XYZ file of C-alpha atoms in Angstrom:
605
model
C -43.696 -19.219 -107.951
C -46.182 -18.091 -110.361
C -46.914 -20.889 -113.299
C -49.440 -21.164 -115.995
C -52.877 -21.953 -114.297
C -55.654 -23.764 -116.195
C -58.907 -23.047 -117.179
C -62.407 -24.986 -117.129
C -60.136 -28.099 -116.594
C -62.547 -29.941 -115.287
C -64.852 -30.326 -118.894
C -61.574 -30.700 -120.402
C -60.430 -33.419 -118.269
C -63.609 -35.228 -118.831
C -62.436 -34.860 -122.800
C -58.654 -36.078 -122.277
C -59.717 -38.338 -119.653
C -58.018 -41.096 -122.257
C -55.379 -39.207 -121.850
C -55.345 -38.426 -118.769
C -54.698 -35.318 -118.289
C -54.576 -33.166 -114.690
C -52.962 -30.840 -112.782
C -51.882 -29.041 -109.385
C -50.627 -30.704 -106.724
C -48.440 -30.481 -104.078
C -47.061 -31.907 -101.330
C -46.418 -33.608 -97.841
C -46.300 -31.737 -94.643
C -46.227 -33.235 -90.738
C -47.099 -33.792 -87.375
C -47.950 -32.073 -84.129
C -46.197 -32.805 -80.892
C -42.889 -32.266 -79.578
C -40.035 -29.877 -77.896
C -38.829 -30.545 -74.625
C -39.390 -28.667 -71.303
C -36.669 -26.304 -70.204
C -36.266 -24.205 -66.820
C -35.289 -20.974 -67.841
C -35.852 -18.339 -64.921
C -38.210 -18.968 -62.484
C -40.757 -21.429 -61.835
C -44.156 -20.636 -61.835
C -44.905 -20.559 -58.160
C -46.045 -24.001 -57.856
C -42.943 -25.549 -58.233
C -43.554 -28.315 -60.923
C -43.991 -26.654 -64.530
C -40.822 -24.492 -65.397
C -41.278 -21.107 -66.374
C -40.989 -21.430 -70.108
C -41.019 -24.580 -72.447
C -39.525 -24.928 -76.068
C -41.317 -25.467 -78.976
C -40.235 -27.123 -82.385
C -41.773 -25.609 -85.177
C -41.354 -28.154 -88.573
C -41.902 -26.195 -91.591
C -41.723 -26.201 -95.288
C -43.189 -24.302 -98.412
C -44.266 -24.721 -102.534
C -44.406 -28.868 -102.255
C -46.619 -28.658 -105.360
C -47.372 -32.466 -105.362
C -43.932 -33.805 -105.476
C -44.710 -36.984 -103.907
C -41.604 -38.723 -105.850
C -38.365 -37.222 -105.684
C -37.907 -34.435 -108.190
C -35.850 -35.814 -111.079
C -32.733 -34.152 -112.586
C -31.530 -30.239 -111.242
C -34.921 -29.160 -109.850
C -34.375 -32.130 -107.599
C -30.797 -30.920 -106.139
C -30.457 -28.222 -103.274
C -26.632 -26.519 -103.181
C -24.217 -26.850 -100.134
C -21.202 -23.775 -99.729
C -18.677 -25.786 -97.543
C -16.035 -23.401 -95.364
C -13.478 -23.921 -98.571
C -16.069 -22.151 -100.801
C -16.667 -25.440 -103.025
C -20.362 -25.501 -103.636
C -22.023 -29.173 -103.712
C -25.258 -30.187 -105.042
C -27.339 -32.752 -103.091
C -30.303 -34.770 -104.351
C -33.075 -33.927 -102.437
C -36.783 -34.251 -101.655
C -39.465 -37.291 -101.469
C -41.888 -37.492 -99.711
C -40.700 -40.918 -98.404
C -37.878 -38.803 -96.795
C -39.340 -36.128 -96.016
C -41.657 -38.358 -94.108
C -38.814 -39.949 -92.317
C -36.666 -36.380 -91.972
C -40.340 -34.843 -89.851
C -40.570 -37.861 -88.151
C -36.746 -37.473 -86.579
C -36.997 -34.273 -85.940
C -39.505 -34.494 -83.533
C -38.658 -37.433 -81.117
C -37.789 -36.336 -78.031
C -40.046 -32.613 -78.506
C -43.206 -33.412 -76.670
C -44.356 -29.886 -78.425
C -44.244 -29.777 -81.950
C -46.189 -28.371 -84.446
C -45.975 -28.574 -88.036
C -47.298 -25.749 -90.318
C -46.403 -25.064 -93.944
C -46.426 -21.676 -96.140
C -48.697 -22.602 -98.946
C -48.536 -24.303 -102.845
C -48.834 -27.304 -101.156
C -50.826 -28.580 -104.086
C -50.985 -26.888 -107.684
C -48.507 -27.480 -110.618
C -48.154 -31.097 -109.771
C -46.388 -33.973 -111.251
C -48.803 -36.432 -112.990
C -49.199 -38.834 -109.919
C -50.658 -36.341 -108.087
C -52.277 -33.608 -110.902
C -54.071 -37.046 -112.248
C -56.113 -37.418 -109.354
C -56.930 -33.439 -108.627
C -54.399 -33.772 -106.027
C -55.633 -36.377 -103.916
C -52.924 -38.749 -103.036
C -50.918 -35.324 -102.000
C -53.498 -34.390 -99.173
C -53.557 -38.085 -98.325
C -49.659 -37.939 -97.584
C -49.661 -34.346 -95.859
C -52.262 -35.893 -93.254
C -49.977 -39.154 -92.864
C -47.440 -36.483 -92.487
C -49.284 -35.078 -89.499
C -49.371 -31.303 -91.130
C -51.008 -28.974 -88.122
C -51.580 -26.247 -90.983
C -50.888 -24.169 -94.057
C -51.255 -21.163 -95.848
C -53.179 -21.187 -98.989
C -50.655 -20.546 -101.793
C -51.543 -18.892 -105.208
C -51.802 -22.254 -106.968
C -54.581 -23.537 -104.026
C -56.749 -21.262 -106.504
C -55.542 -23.124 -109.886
C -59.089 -25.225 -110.180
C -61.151 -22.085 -108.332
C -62.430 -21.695 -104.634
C -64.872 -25.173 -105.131
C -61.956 -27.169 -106.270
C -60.317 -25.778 -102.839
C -62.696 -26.609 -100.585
C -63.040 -30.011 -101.520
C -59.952 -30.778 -101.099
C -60.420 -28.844 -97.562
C -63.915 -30.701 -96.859
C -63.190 -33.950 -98.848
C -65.640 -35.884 -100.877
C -65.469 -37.373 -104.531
C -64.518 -35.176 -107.664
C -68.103 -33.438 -108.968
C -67.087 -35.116 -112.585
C -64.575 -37.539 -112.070
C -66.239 -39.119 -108.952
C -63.843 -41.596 -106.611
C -60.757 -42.948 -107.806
C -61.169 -45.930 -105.718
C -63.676 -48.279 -105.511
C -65.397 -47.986 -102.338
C -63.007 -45.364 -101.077
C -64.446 -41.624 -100.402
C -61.501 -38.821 -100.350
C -61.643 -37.494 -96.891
C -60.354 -34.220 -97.801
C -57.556 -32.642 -95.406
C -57.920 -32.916 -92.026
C -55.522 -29.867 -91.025
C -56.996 -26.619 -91.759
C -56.388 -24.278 -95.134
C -56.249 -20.603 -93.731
C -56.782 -17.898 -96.120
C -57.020 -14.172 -93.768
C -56.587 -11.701 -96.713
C -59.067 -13.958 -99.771
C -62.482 -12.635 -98.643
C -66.033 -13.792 -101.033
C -66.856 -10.538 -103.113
C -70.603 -11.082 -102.540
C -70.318 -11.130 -98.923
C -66.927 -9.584 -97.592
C -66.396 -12.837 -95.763
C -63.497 -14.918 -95.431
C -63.334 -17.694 -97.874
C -61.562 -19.993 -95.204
C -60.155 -19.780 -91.679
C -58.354 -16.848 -90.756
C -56.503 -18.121 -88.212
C -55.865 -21.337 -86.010
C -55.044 -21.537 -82.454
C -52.484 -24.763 -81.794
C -53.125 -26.005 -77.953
C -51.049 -27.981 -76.052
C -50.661 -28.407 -71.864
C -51.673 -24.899 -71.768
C -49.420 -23.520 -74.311
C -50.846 -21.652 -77.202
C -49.761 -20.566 -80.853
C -51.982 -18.647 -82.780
C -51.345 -18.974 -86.976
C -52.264 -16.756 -89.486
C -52.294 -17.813 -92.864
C -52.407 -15.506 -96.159
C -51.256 -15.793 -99.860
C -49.763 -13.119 -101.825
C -51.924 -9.889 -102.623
C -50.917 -10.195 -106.183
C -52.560 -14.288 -106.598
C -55.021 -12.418 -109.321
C -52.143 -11.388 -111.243
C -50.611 -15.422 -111.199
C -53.895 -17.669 -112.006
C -56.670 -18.021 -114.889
C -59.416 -15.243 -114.107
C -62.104 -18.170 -113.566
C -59.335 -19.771 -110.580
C -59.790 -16.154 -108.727
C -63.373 -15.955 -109.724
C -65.969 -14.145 -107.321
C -63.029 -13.525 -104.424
C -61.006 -10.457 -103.115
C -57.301 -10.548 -102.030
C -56.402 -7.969 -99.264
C -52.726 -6.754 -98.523
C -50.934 -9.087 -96.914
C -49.772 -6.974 -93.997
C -52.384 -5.107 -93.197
C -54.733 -8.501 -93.085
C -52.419 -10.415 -90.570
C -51.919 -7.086 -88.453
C -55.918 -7.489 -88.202
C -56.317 -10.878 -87.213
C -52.833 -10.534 -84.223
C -54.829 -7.913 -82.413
C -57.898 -10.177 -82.295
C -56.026 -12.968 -81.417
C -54.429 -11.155 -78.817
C -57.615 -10.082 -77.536
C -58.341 -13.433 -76.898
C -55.177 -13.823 -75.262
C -53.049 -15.858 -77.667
C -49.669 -13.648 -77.264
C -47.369 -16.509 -79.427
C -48.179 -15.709 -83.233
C -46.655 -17.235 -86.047
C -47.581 -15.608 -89.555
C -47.627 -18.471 -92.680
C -47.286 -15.986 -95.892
C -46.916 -17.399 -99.481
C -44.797 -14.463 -100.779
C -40.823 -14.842 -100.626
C -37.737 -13.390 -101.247
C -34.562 -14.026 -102.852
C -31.425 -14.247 -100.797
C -27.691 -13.479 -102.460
C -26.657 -16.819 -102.810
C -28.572 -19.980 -103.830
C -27.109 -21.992 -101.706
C -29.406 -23.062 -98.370
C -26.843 -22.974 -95.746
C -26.426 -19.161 -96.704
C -25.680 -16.578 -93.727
C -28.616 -14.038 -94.896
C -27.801 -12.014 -91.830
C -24.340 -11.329 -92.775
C -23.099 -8.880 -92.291
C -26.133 -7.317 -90.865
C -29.765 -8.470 -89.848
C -31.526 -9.516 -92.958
C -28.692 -7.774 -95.592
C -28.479 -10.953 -97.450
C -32.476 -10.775 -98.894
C -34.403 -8.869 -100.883
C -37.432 -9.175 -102.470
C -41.788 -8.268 -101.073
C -41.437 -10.154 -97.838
C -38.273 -7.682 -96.547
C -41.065 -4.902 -96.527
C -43.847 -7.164 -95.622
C -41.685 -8.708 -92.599
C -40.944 -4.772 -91.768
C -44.866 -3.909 -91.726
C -45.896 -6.565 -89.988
C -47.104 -5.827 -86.296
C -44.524 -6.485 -83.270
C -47.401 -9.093 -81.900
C -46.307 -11.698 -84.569
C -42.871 -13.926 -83.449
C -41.600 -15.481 -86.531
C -42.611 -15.675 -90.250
C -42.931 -18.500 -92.606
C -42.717 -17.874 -96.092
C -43.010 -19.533 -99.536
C -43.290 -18.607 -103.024
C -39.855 -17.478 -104.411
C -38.205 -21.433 -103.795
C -35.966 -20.160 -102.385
C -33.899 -21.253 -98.866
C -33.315 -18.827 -96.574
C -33.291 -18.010 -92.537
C -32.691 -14.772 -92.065
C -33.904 -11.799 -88.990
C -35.578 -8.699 -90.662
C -36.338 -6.407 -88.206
C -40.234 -5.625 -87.194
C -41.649 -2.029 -86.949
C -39.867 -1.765 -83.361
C -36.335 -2.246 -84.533
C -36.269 -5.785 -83.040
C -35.078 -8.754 -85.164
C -37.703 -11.493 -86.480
C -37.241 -14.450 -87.552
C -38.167 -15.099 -91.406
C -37.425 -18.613 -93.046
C -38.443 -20.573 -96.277
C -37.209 -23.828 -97.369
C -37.140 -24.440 -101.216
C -39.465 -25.536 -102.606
C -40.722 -29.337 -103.623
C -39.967 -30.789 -100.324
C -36.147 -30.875 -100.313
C -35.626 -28.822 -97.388
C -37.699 -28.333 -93.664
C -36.899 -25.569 -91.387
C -36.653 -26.107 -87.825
C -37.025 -23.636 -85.873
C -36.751 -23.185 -81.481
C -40.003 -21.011 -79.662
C -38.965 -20.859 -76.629
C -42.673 -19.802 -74.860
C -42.999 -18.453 -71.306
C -45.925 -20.042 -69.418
C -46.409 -16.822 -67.212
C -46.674 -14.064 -70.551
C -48.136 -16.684 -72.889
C -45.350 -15.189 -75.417
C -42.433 -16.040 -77.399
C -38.653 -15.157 -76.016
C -38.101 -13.793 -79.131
C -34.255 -13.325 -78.355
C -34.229 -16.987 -77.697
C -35.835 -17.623 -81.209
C -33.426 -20.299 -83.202
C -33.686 -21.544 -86.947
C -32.015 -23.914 -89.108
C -32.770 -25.168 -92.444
C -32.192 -29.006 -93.304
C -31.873 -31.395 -96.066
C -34.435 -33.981 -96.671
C -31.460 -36.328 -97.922
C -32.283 -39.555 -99.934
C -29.867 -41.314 -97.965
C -31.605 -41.514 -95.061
C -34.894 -44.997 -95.066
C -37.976 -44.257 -96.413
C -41.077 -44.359 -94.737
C -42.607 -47.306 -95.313
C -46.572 -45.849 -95.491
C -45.577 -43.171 -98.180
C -43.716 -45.963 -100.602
C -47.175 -47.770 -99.811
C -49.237 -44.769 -100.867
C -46.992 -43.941 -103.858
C -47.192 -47.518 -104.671
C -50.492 -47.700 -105.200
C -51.403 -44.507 -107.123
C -48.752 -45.079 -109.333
C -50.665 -48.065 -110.422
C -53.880 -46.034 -111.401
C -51.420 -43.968 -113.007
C -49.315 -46.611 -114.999
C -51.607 -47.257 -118.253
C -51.144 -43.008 -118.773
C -47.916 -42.054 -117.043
C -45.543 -44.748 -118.525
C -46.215 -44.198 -122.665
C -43.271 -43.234 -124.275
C -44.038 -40.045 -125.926
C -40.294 -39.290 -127.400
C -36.700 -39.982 -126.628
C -33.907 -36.925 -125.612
C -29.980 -37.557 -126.095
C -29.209 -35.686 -122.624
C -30.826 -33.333 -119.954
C -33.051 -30.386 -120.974
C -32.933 -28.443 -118.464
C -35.918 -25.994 -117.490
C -37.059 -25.471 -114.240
C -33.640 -26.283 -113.363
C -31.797 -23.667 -115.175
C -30.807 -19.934 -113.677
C -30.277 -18.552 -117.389
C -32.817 -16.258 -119.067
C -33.043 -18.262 -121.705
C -33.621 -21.951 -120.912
C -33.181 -25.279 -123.679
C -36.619 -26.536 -122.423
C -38.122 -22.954 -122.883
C -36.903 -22.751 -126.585
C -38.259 -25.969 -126.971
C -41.859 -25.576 -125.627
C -41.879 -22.452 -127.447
C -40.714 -24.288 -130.300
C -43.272 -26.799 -130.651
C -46.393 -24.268 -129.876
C -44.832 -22.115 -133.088
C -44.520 -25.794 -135.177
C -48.315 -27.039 -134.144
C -50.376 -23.407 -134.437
C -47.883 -22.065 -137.888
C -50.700 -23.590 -139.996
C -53.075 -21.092 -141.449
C -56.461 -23.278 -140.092
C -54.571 -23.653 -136.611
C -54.221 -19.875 -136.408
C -51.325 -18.789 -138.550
C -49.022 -18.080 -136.001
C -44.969 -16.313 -136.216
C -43.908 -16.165 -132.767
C -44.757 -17.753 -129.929
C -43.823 -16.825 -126.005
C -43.974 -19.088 -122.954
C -43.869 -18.018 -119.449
C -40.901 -19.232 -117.334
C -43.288 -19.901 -114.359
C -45.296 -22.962 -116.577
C -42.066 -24.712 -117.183
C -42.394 -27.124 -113.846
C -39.304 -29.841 -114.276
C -36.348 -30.666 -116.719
C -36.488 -33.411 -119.378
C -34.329 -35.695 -117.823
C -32.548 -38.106 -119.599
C -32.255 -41.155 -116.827
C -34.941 -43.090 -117.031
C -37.682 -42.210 -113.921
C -38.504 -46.022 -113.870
C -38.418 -49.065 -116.673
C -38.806 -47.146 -119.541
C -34.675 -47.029 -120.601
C -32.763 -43.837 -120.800
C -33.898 -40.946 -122.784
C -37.391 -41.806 -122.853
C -40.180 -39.539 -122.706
C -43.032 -41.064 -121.116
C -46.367 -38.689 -120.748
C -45.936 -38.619 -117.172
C -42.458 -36.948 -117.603
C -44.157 -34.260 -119.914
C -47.302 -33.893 -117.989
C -44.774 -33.196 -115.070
C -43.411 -30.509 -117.515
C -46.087 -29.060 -118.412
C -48.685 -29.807 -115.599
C -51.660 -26.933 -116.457
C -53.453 -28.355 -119.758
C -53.872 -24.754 -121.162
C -55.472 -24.383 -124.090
C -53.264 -22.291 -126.649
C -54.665 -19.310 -128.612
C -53.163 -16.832 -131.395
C -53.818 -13.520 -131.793
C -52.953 -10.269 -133.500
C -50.694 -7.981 -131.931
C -48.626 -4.691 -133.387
C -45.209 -4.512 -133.849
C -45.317 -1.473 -130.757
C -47.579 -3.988 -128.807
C -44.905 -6.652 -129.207
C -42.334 -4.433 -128.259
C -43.910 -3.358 -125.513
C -44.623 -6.954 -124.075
C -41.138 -7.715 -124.429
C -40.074 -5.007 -122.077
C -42.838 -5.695 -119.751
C -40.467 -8.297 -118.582
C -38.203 -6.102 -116.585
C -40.414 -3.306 -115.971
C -43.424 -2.943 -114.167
C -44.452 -5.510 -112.070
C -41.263 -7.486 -113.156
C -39.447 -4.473 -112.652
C -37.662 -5.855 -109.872
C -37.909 -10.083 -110.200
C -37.977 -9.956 -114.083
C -39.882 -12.742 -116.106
C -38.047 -13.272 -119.051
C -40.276 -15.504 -121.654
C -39.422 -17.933 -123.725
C -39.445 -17.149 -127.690
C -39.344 -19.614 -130.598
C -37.037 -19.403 -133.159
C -36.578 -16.237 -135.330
C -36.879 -14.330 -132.495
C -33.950 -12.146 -131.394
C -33.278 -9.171 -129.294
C -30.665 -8.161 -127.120
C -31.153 -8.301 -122.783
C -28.582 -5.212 -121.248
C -29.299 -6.239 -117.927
C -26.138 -3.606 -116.664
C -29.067 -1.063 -117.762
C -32.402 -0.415 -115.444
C -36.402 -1.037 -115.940
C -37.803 -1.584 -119.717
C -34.641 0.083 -120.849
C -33.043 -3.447 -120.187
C -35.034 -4.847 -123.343
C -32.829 -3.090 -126.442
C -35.816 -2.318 -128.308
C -33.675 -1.998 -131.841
C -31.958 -5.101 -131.710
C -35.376 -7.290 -131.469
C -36.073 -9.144 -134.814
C -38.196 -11.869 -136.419
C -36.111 -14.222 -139.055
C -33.321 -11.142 -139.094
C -35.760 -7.825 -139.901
C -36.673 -5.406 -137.439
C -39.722 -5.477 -135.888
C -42.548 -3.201 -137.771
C -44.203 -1.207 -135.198
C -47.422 -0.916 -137.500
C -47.364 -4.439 -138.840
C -50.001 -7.073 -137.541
C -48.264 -10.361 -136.303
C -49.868 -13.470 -135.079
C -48.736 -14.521 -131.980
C -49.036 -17.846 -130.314
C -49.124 -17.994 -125.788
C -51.180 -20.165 -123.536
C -54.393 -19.134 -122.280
C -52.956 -17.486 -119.050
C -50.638 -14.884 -121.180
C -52.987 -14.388 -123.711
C -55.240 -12.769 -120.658
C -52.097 -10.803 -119.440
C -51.267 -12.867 -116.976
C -47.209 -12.948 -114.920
C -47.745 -8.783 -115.504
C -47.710 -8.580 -119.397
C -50.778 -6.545 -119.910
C -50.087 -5.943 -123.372
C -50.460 -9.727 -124.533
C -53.698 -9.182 -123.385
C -54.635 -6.725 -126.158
C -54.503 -9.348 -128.776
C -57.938 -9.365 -130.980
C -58.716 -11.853 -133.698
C -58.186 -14.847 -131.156
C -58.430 -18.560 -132.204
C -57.592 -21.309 -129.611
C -55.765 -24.148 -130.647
C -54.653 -27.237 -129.002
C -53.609 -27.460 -125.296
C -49.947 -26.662 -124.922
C -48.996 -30.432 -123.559
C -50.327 -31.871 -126.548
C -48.707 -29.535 -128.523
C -45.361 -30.150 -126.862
C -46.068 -34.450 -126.964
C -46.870 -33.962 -130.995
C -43.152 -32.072 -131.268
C -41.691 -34.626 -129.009
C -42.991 -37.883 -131.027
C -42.228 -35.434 -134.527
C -38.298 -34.732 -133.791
C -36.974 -37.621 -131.668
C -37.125 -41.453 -132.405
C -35.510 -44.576 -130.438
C -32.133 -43.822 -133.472
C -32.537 -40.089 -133.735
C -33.285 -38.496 -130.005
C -33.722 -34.906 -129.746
C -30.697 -32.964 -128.212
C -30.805 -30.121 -125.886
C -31.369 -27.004 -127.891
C -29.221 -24.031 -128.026
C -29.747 -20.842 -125.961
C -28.783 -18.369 -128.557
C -32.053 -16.329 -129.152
C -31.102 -13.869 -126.381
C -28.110 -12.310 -126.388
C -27.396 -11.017 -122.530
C -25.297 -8.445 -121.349
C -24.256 -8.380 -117.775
């Protein structure tokens, strides 16, 4: 999903390093080994290996350093049972997820585990502290075989990502342990379609073969084309990002030139399936008429040579068959987001073509339940970043009366958003902190909900710094800038047109701002230009107004080109201390903030 990256983090971190700030992260992934021999057909000739043997294939997508459950919505996956009641289950962990992988695979002597990418980035304080560490630590506990780079794998720029490939200690922050040395990942990063600009060549691995009694998988691992568009300029500095499908149609012909038939494609770019709920039929009542979204025409482009696809980067949870460029169904699946879900899916390979049955393909998404024991060496590992992370993570930096809800909410217009947007207007409104009238933030940066049960011994409807780093995980630095009436305008109905033209972003605007959202109407038309309004007048084409974003919007990132025209730039504070100095400025232990209301954008369906 794309987010807010950050910016020259590491000076800055050196700076809040009282505070403690950090970012990115992601999370958990598992092992290799497992599926069980079955005789289909004939035997081999020898008489004593069957003709084809089934493979498990673990999977999961966009952990983003969610080593502790997710707290409040963003934590729950839905359920449709056969009556058409929907129920929400608390999911995710990576104590669970741990123990879910771990299941799965006894009795599956070949298993392989592979993820779809954001396994890090965006990251909840115990992990974003530490550059994202402790998450690579549990994903090689977890036994991960490999993963796609996602978009936020770029957040802290290509060095950042190969250190966390390679290991060794942080180049300013050194080791976080005494006498410890961060080993780095020990399953491979691939990353076919990111190439160097200086020299054309891949920044990572293309592809990995997976080996096993003589059966062979060959992955290929890309991120969206479009990552330039969805982190800071320096993130994406000095690399190229090819086309998705035209990259992994490269790399199956030279695999199959080496004769690796069995090709599984790990791409973070998603879709969106009709119903939110992960035990949706996305095949019903045809092949694949139940998605939408880039990875319908990626999954139709993609070359016949590749079995199944793993995806990532929408959240969403979905196993659906799109059909390849030969008519013949394929197998594409994601699951959520922030470990709640795995996919598990059947390859049943035949030892005399060295390829996948592909009618014998099966796939099934499943709930990393909290009911279930955790796994003991994952509460160990939590346990004992969490107490680096105590001094910073546990302040109380505010108090809430209920949930407000962000990454958790469908609506356009979300409390938390009106609140973040809120307290960047309050803290850069002063004329030495840039002067500022409006102020936009990009659905994509809000990570979590403000959740009013307490995380751990804090007490109900405390903020501790931890919760709001988890909010707002990217330390950007805010700026203000001059933009026209028409420029405004125009950056309001970038957010259905465009780019966003078909998954609109819809920002969120401080108060004052109003405008109507006709979303029965198509493209920019959706924005009613006449009806938007600062503190009740019209919007003056011609005027000047000073406009307050993060760093990432103000240099036109999430497709809004025209907040990237702003001149007369001054940047302020970083948006989580912004948001910290609102919290500790409107709520006390006797007065807690409540939930805003959503009544700046008036939609019509």
């Amino acid at each position: 999903m794309s987010a807010t990256p950050q910016k020259n983090r590491a000076s800055r971190r050196v700076l809040a390093a009282a505070a403690g700030l950090a970012t990115v992260g992601a999370l958990v992934a598992a092992m290799p080994a497992g599926a069980h021999d079955r005789g289909h057909g004939h035997g081999n000739g020898h008489g004593h290996k069957p003709r084809t043997v089934d493979v498990q294939l673990l999977s999961f997508n966009d952990l983003h350093g969610n080593l502790e459950p997710p707290a409040g919505s963003a934590g729950n996956v839905s359920k449709t049972h056969p009556d058409g009641t929907v129920e929400s289950i608390p999911a995710g962990g990576v104590e669970y997820l741990a123990t879910s992988l771990r299941t799965a695979r006894k009795g599956n002597p070949y298993s392989v585990t592979a993820a779809g990418g954001d396994m890090v980035g965006a990251s909840p304080l115990l992990s974003g502290l530490f550059h994202d560490e402790p998450t690579i630590e549990a994903l090689n506990k977890l036994d991960l075989d490999v993963t796609a780079v996602g978009n936020h794998e770029f957040d802290e720029g290509a060095t950042e990502l190969a250190r966390l490939q390679n290991g060794g200690c942080h180049p300013v922050e050194g080791c976080y342990e005494k006498g410890k040395k961060f080993k780095g990942a020990d399953f491979p990063y691939l990353a076919a379609n990111v190439t160097k600009e200086k020299t054309g060549k891949p920044l990572l691995k293309p592809y990995t073969v997976w080996k096993k009694n003589g059966v062979k998988i060959g992955f290929i691992g890309v991120t969206l084309e479009g990552t330039p568009d969805i982190v800071t300029p320096n993130g994406v500095k000095g690399l190229k990002f090819h086309d998705e499908v035209e990259t992994i149609n490269k790399y199956a012909r030279e695999l199959d030139r080496k004769g690796v038939k069995s090709i599984v494609a790990l791409i973070h770019e998603g879709g969106a399936p009709a119903s939110t709920s992960y035990n949706y039929d996305c095949d019903s009542p045809g092949a694949g008429d139940g998605i939408s979204g880039p990875i319908v025409d990626i999954a139709k482009g993609i070359t016949p040579k590749v079995d199944a696809l793993v995806t990532g980067h929408t959240h969403q949870a979905y196993v659906c068959t799109v059909p390849d460029p030969s008519g013949k169904p394929r197998m594409v699946t994601s699951a959520s987001s922030f470990g709640k879900l795995y996919t598990d899916t059947t390859l049943t390979y035949d030892r005399r073509t060295k390829d996948i049955v592909r009618t014998s393909v099966k796939s099934a998404n499943h709930v990393v339940t909290r009911d279930q024991p955790k796994a003991p060496d994952m509460t160990r590992l939590i346990d004992r970043w969490n107490k680096l992370a105590a001094p910073i993570a546990n302040r109380p930096q505010g108090w809430i009366s209920a949930d407000i809800n962000g990454r958790g909410s469908t609506a356009p217009e979300k409390p938390l958003g009106n609140v973040i947007a809120d307290a960047q207007l309050e803290g850069l409104a002063p004329a030495d902190k840039g002067g500022a009238e409006v102020a936009f933030m990009n659905p994509g940066g809000i990570r979590a909900d403000l959740v009013h049960k307490a995380s751990g011994s804090e007490g109900d409807g405390v903020v501790t710094y931890g919760e709001a780093f988890t909010v707002q995980p990217f330390t950007n630095m805010m700026n203000v800038v001059d933009l026209t009436g028409a420029q405004l305008v125009t950056a309001l109905r970038q957010q259905v047109s465009g780019p966003n033209e078909a998954s609109p972003k819809i920002l969120q605007v401080s108060r004052g701002l109003t405008y109507t959202l006709d979303l029965t109407k198509s493209g920019a038309d959706r924005v009613v230009a006449d009806t938007i309004k600062l503190n009740g007048e019209a919007i003056d084409p011609a005027r000047t107004y000073r406009v307050a974003m993060n760093e990432f919007l103000a240099g036109g990132g999430d497709g809004f080109p025209a907040l990237g025209e702003g001149t007369n730039k001054l940047v302020g504070a970083s948006d989580l201390d912004l948001f910290n100095a609102y919290l500790a400025a409107h709520s006390s232990a006797t007065a807690p903030l409540a939930p805003p209301a959503t009544d700046r954008i008036t939609v019509i369906r």
